[in-house]
mmCIF file of C-alpha atoms in Angstrom:
data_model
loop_
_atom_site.group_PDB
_atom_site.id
_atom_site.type_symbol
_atom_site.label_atom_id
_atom_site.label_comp_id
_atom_site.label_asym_id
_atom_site.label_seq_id
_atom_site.Cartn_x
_atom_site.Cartn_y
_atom_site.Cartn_z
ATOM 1 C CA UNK A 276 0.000 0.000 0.000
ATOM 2 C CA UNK A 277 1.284 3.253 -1.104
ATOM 3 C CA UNK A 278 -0.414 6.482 0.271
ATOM 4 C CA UNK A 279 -2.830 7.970 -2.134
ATOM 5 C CA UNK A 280 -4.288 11.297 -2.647
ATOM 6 C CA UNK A 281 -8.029 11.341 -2.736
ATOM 7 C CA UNK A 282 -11.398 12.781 -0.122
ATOM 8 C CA UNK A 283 -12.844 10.824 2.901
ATOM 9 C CA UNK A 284 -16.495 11.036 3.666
ATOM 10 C CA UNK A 285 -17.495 10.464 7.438
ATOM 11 C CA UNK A 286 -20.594 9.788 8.373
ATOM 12 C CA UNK A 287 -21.641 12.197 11.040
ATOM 13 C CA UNK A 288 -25.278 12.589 11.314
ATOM 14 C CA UNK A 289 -28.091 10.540 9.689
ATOM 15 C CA UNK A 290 -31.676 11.063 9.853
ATOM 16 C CA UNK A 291 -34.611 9.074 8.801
ATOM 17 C CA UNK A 292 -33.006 6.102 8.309
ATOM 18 C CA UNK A 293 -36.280 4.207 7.607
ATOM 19 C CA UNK A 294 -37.246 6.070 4.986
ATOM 20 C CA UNK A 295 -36.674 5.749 1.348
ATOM 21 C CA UNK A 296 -34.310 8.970 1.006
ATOM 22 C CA UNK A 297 -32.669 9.186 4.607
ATOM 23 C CA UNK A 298 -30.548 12.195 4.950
ATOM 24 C CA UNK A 299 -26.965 11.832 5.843
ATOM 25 C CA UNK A 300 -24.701 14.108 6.571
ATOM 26 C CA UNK A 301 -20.908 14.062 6.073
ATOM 27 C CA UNK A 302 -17.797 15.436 7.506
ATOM 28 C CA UNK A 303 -15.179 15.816 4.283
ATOM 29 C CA UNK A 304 -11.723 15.660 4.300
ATOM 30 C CA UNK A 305 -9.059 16.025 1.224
ATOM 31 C CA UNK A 306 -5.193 14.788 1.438
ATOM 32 C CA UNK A 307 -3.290 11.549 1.477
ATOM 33 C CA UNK A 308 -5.748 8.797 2.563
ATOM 34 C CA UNK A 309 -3.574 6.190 4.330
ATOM 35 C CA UNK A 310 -3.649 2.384 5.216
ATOM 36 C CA UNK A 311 -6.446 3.142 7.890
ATOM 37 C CA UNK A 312 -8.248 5.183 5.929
ATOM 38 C CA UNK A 313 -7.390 7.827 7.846
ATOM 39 C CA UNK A 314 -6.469 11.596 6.091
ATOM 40 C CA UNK A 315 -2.733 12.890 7.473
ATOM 41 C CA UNK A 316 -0.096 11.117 9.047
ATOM 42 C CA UNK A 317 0.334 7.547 8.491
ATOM 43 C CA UNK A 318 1.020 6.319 11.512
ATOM 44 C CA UNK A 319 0.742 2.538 10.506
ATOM 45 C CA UNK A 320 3.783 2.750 8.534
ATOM 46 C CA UNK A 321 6.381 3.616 11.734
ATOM 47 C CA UNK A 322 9.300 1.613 12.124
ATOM 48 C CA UNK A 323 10.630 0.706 15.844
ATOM 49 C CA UNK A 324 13.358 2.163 17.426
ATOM 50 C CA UNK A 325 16.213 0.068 19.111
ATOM 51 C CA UNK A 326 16.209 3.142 21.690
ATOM 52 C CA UNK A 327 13.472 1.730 23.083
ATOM 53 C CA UNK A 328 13.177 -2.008 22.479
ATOM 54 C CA UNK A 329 13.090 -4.302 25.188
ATOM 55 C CA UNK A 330 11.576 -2.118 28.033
ATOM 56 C CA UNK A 331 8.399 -3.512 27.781
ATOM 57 C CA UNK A 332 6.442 -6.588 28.740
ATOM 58 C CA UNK A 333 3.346 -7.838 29.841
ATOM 59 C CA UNK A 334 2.452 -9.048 33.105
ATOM 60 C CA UNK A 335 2.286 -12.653 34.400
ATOM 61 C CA UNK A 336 -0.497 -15.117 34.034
ATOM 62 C CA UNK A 337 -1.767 -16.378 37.698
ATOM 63 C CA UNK A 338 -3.523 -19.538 36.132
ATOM 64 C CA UNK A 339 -5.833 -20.018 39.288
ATOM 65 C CA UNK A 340 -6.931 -17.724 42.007
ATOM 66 C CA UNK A 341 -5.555 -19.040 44.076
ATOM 67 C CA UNK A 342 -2.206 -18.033 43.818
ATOM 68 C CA UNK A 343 -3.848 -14.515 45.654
ATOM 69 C CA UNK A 344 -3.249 -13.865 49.429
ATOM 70 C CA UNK A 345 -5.289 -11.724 51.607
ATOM 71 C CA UNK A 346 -2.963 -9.611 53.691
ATOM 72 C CA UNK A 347 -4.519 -10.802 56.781
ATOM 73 C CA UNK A 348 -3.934 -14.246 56.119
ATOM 74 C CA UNK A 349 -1.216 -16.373 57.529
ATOM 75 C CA UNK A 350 -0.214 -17.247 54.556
ATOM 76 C CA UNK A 351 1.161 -14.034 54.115
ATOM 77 C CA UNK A 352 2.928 -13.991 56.341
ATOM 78 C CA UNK A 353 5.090 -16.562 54.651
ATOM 79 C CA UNK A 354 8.094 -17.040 52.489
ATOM 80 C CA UNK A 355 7.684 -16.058 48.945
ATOM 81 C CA UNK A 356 4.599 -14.278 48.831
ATOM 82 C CA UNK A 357 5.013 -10.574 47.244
ATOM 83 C CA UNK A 358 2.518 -7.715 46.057
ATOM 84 C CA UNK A 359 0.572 -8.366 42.928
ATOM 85 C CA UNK A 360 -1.198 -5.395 40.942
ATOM 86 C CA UNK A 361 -3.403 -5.753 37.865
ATOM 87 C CA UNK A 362 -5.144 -3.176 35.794
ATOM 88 C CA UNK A 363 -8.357 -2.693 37.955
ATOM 89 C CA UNK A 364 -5.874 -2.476 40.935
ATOM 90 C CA UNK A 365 -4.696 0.705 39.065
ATOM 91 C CA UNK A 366 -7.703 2.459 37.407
ATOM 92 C CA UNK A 367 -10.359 1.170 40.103
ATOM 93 C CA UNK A 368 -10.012 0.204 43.983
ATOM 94 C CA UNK A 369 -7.190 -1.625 44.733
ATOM 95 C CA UNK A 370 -7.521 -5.410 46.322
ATOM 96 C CA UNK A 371 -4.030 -4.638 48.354
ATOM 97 C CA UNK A 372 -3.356 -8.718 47.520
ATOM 98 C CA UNK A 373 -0.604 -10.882 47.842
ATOM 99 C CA UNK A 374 0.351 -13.457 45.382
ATOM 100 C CA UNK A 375 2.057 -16.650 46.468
ATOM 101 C CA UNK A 376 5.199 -16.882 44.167
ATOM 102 C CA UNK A 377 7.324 -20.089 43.734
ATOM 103 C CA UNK A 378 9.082 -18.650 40.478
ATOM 104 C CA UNK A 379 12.163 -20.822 39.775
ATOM 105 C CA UNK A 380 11.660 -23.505 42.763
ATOM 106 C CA UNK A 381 10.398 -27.058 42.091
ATOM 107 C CA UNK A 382 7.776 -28.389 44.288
ATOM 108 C CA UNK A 383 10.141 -30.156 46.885
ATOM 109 C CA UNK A 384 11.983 -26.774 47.074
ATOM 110 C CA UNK A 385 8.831 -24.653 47.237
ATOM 111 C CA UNK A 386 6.961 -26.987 49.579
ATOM 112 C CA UNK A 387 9.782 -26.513 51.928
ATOM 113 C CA UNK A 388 10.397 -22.949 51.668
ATOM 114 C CA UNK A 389 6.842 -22.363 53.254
ATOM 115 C CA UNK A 390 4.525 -25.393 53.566
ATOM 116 C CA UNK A 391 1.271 -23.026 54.224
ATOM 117 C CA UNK A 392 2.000 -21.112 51.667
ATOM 118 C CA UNK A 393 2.455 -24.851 49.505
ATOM 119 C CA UNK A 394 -0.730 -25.662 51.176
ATOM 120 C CA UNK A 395 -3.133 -22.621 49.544
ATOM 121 C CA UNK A 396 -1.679 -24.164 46.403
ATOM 122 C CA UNK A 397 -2.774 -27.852 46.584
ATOM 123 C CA UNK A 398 -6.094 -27.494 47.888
ATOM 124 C CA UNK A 399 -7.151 -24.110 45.283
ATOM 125 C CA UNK A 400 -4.438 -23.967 42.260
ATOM 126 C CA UNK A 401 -3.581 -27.868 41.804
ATOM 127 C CA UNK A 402 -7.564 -29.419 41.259
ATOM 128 C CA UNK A 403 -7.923 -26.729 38.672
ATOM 129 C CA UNK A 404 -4.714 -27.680 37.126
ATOM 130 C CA UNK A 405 -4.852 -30.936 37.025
ATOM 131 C CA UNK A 406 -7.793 -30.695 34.140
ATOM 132 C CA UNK A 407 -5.663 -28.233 32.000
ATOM 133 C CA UNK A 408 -5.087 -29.354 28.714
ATOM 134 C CA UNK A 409 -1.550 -27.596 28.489
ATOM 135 C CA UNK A 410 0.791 -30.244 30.036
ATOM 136 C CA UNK A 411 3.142 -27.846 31.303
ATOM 137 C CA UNK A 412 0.232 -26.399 33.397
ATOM 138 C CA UNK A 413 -0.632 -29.210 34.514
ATOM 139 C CA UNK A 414 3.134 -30.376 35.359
ATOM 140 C CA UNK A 415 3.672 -27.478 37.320
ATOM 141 C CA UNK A 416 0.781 -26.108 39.171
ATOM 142 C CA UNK A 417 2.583 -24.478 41.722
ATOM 143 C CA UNK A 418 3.852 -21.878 39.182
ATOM 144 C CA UNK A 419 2.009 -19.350 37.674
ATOM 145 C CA UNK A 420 1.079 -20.409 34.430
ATOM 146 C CA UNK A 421 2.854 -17.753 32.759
ATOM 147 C CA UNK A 422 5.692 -16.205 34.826
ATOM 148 C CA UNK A 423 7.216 -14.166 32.202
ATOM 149 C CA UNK A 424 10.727 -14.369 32.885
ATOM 150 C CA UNK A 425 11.030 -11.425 30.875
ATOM 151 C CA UNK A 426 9.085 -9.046 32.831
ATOM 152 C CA UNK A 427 11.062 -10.316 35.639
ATOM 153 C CA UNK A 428 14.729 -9.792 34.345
ATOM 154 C CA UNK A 429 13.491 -6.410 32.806
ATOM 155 C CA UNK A 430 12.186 -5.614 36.762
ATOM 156 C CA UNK A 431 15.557 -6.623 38.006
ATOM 157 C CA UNK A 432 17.326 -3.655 40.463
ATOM 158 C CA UNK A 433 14.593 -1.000 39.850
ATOM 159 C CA UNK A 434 13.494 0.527 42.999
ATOM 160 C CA UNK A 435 10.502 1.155 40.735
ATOM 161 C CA UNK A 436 8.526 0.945 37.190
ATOM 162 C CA UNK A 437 5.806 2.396 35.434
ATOM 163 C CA UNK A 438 2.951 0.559 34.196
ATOM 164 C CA UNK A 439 -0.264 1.063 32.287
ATOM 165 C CA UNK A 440 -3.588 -0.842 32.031
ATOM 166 C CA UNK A 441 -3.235 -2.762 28.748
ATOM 167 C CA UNK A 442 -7.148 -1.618 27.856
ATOM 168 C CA UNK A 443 -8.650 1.251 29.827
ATOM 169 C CA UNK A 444 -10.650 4.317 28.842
ATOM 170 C CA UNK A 445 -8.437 6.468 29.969
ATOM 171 C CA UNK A 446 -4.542 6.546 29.329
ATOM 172 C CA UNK A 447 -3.137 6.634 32.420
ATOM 173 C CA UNK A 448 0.832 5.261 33.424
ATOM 174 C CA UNK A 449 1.232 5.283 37.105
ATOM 175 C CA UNK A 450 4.885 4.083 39.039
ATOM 176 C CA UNK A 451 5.027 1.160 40.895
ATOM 177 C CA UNK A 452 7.845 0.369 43.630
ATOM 178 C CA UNK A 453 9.793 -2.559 42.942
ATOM 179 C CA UNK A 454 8.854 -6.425 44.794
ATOM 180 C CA UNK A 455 5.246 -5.800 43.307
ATOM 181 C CA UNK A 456 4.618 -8.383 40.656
ATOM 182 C CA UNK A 457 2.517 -6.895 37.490
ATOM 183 C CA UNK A 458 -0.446 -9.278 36.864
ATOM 184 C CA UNK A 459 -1.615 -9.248 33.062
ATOM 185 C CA UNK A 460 -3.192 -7.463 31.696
ATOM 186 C CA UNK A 461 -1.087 -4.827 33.091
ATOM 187 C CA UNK A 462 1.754 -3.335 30.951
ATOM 188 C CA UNK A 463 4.891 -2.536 32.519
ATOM 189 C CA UNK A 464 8.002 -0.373 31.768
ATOM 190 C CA UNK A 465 11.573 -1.444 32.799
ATOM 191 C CA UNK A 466 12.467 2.257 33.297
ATOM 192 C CA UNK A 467 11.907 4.097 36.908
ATOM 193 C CA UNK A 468 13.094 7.561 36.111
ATOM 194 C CA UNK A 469 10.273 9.739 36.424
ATOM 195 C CA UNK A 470 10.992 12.088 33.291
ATOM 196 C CA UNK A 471 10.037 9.389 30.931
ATOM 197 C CA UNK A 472 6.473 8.488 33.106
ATOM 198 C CA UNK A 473 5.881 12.574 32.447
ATOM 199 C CA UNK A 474 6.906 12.117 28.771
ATOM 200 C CA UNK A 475 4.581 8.969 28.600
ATOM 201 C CA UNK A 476 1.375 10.664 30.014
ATOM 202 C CA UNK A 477 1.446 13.774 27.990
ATOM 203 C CA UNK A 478 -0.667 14.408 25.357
ATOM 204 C CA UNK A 479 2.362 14.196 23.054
ATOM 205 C CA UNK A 480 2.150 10.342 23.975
ATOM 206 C CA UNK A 481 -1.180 9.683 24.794
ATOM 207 C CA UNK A 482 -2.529 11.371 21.238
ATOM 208 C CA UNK A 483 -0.298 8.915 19.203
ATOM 209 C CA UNK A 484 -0.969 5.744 21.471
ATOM 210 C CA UNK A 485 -4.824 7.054 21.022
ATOM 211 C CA UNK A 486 -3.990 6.795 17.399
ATOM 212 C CA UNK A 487 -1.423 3.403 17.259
ATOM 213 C CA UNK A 488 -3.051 1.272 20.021
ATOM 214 C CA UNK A 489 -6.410 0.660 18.686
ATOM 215 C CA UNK A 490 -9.739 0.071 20.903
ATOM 216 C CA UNK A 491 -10.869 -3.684 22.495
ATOM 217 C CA UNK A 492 -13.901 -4.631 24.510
ATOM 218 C CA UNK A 493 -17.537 -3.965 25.142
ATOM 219 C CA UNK A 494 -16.890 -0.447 25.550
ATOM 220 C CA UNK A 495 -14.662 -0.119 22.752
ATOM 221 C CA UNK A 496 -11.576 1.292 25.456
ATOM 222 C CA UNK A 497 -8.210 2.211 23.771
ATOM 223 C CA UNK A 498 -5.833 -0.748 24.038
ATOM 224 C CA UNK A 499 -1.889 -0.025 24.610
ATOM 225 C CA UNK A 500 -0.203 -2.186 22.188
ATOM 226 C CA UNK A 501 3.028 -2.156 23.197
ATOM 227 C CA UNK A 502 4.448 -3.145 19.887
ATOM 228 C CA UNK A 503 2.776 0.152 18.230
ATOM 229 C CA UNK A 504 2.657 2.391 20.976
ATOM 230 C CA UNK A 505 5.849 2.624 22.614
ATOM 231 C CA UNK A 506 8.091 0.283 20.338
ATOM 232 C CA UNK A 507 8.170 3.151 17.395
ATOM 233 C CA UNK A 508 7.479 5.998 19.493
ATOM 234 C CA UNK A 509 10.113 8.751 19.487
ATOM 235 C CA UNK A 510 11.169 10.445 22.875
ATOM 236 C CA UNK A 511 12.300 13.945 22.759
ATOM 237 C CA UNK A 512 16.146 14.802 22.650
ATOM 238 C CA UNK A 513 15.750 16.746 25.784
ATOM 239 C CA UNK A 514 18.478 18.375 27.645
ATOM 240 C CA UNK A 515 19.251 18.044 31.499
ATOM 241 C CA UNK A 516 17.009 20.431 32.379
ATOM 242 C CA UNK A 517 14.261 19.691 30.426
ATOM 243 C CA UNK A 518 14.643 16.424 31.531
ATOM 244 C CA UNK A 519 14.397 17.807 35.308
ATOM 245 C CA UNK A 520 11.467 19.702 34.868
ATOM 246 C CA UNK A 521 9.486 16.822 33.068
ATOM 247 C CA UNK A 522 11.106 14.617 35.747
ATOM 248 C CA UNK A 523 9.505 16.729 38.483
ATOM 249 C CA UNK A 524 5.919 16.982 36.892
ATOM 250 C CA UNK A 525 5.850 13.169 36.346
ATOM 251 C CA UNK A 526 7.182 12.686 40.162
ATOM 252 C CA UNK A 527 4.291 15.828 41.169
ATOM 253 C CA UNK A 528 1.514 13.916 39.127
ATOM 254 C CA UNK A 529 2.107 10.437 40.486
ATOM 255 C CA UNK A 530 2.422 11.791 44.080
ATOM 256 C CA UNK A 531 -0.957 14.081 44.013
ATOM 257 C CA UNK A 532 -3.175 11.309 42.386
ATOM 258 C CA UNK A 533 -1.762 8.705 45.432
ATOM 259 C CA UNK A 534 -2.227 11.036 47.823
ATOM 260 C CA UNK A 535 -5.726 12.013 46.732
ATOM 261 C CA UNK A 536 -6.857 7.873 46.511
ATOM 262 C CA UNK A 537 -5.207 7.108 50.366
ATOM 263 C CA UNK A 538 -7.187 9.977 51.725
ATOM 264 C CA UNK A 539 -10.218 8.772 49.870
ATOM 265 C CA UNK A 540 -10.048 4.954 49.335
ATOM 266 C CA UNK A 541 -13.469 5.067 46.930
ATOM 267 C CA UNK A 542 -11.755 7.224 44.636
ATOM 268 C CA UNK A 543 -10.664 6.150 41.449
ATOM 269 C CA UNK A 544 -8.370 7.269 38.596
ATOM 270 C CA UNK A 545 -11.222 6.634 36.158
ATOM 271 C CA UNK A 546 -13.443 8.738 38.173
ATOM 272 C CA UNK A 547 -10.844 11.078 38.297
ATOM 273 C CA UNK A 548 -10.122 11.565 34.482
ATOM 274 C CA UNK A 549 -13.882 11.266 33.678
ATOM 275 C CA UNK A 550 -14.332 14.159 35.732
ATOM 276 C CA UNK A 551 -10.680 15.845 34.268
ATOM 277 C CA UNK A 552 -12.292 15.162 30.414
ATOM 278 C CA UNK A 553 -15.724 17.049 31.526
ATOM 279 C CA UNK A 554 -13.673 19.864 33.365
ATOM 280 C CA UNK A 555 -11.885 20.047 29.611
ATOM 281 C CA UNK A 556 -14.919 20.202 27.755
ATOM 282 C CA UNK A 557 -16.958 22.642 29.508
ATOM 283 C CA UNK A 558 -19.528 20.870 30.733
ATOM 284 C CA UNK A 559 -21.494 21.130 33.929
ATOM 285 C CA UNK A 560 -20.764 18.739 36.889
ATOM 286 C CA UNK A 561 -23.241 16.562 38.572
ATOM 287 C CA UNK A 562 -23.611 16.297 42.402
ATOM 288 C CA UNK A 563 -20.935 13.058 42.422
ATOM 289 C CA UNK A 564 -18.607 14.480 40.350
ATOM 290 C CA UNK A 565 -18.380 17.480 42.479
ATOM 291 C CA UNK A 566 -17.844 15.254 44.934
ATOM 292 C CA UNK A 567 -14.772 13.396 43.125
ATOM 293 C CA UNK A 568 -13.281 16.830 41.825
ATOM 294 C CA UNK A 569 -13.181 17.912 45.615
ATOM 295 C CA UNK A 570 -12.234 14.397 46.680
ATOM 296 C CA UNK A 571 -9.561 13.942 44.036
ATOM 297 C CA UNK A 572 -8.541 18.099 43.759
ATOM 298 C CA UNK A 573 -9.383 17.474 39.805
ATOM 299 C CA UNK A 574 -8.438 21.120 39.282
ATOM 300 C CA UNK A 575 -5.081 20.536 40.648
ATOM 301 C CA UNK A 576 -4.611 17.538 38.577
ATOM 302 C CA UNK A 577 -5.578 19.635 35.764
ATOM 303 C CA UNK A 578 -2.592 22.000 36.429
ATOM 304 C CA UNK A 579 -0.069 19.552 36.950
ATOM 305 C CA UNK A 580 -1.182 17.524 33.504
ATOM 306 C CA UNK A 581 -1.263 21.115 31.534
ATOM 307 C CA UNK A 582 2.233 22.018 33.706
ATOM 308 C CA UNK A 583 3.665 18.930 31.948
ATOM 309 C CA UNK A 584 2.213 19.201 28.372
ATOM 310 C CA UNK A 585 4.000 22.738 27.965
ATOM 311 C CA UNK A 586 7.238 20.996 29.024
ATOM 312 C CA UNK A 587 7.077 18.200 26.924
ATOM 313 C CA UNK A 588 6.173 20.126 23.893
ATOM 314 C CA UNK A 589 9.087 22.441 25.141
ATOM 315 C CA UNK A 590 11.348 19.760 25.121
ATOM 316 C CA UNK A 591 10.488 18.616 21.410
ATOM 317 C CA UNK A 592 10.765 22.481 20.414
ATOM 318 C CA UNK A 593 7.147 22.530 19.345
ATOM 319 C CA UNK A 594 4.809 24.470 19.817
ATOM 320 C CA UNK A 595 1.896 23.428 22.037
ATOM 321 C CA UNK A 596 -0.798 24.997 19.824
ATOM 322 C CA UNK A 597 -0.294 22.426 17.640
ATOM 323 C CA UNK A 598 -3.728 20.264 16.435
ATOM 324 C CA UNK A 599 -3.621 16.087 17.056
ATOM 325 C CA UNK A 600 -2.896 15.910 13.650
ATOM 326 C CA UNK A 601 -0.132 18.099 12.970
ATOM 327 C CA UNK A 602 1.310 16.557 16.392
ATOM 328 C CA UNK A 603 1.097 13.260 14.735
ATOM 329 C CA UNK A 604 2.226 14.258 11.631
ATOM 330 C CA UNK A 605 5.611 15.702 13.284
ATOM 331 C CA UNK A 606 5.983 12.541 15.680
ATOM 332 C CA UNK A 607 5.938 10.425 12.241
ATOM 333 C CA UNK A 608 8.015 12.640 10.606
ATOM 334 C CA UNK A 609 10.539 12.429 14.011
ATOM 335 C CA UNK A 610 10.152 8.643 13.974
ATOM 336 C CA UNK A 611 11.767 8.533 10.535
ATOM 337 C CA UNK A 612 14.369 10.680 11.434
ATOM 338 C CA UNK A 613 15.102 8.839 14.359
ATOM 339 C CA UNK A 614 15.369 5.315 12.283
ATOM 340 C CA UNK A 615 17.499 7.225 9.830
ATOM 341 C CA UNK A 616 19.716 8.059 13.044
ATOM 342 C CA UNK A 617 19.867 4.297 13.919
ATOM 343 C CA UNK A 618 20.833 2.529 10.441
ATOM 344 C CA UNK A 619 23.828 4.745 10.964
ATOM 345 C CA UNK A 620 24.598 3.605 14.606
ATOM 346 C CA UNK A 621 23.470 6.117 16.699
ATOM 347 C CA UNK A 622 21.182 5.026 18.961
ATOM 348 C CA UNK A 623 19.030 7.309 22.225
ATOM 349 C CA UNK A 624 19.272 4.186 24.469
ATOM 350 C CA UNK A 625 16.317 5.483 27.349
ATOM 351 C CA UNK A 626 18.111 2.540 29.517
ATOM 352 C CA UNK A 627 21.358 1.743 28.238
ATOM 353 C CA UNK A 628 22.770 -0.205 30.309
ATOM 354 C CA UNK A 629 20.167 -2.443 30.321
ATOM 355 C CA UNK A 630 19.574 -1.999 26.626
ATOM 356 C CA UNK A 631 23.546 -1.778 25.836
ATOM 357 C CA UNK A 632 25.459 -3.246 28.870
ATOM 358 C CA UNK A 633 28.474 -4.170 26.798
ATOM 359 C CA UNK A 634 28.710 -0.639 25.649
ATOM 360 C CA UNK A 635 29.228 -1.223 21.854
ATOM 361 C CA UNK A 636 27.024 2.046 20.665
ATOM 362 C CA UNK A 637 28.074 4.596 23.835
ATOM 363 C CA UNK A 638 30.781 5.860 21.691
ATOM 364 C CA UNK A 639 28.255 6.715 19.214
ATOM 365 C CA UNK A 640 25.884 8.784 21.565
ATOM 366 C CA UNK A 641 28.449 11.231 22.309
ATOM 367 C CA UNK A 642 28.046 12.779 18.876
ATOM 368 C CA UNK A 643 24.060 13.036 19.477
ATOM 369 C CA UNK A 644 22.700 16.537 20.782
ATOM 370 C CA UNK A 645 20.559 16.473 24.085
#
């Protein structure tokens, strides 16, 4: 598929629609048409960027409740039992659970490392497992059925990582300290430095991972696809101190929404950002979402999230004015530019010595600018 010039008709009204001549109305649109027959930037046809591959991964697969401790159980008060989060944890109420993990033990070794613990597992994980057609589920009930021993090495020495809800209405990315284990369908980000959470929930980010991810579900909720969202996405050649000041709002954002949800435990970040999106638009509050903009200090959240958009598009050298489309358009444009960059060796490692512990490319990154 090659771009192509041409005009795209959206339907957006339609009236009478049982009638022999119902009246439709269109929205029209002239310019290069692309592969989702979309006008403007062609976002499908990004390339990824070795700068950032590797940093993500999804989280782990429990394969039976019953891996999940209540923190007033004995149980957890056992060996290898850690926190677990999952993507209602983050955008809804919490469970504060536990999650029984025997990752890289065999069942003598795990049975004698904590035998309650062992217990939970044979009388609620094993009876389920033992009907799995997958043999290696079956073989190993004590272990989650997928531990992703990539999410694990990528985890490895953080004292924290950022993570986002694989499918959520709103795009959120919030930091998580390290020991909690990410339970699919969470997403989550080897990379604790706060500058590239404020990067991430920008509208820089969040309007091309609006555009790249997708939607899933019943209520057709953007999905994060790592692959196209973050993979391909180009991070801003920022200097020091852009990099502090984005690194502060990220740090400022993640702190007042925490703060807001332990002084309220009903609140939620999707009650939050429903109530950010109608403070956006205009629109009037109702009685509970006055309630959640004085629980949650929506107004303040506001501030911080515009705070951050002017230094992110400072950061790029853009100018914030700019319409989704023209910010798209540019992020394409920098995406190629950045792949360019790369053929020829230089690479913008965001982690290199995870990314590039032997060092081969460093030499290289002293010629780039920021």
């Amino acid at each position: 598929w090659e771009d192509q010039p041409g005009v795209l008709d959206r339907v957006v009204s339609e009236d009478d629609a049982n009638a022999d001549t119902p009246i439709v109305s269109f929205e029209r649109a002239t310019g290069t048409i692309t592969p989702d027959f979309r006008i403007g930037a062609n976002a499908t046809g990004v390339l990824d960027l070795a700068a950032n591959n590797g940093l993500t991964s999804n989280g782990v697969m429990l394969g039976g409740r019953g891996f999940l401790v209540d923190r007033e159980s004995p149980v957890a008060k056992g060996l290898r039992v850690s926190p677990v989060l999952n993507s209602n944890d983050v955008v809804q109420t919490s469970r504060r659970s536990l999650v029984i993990d025997f990752y890289g033990q065999g069942s003598h070794e795990a049975r004698e490392a904590s035998p309650a613990a062992f217990q939970q597992l044979v009388d609620r994980v094993k009876p389920e497992r033992d009907h799995n057609r997958r043999a290696s589920y079956r073989n190993n009930w004590w272990i989650f059925s997928e531990p992703r021993a990539q999410v694990r090495a990528l985890l490895l020495g953080l004292a924290s990582y950022i993570a986002t809800p694989e499918t959520s209405k709103h795009r959120v990315f919030v930091k998580v300290p390290a020991g909690t284990i990410p339970e699919h369908p969470l997403i989550a980000f080897g990379i604790g430095d706060s500058w590239i959470l404020g990067v991430l929930s920008s509208r820089v980010h969040v309007t091309w991972a609006l555009r790249t991810g997708g939607r899933l579900g019943v209520g057709n909720d953007p999905r994060y696809n790592k692959t196209r969202c973050f993979d391909p996405f180009p991070f801003p050649a920022a200097t020091d101190a852009q990099k502090a000041r984005i690194r502060e709002l990220g740090e400022s954002l993640d702190a007042h929404r925490k703060r807001q949800q332990a002084q309220h435990p009903s609140l939620t970040l999707t009650g939050m950002y429903n109530v950010l999106e109608k403070l956006r638009s205009g629109g009037a509050l109702t009685a509970k979402e006055q309630k959640i903009h004085a629980d949650g200090l929506v107004s303040v959240l506001k501030q911080i999230h515009d705070d951050l958009d002017a230094a992110v598009f400072d950061a790029y050298g853009w100018p914030q004015a700019l319409t989704d489309e023209q910010l798209l358009e540019r992020l394409v444009a920098l995406n190629a530019e950045r792949a360019a960059e790369e053929s020829r060796g230089l690479v913008r490692w965001l982690r290199p010595e995870f990314q590039n512990p032997s060092g081969i490319v460093a030499a290289a990154q002293a010629d780039l600018p920021g």
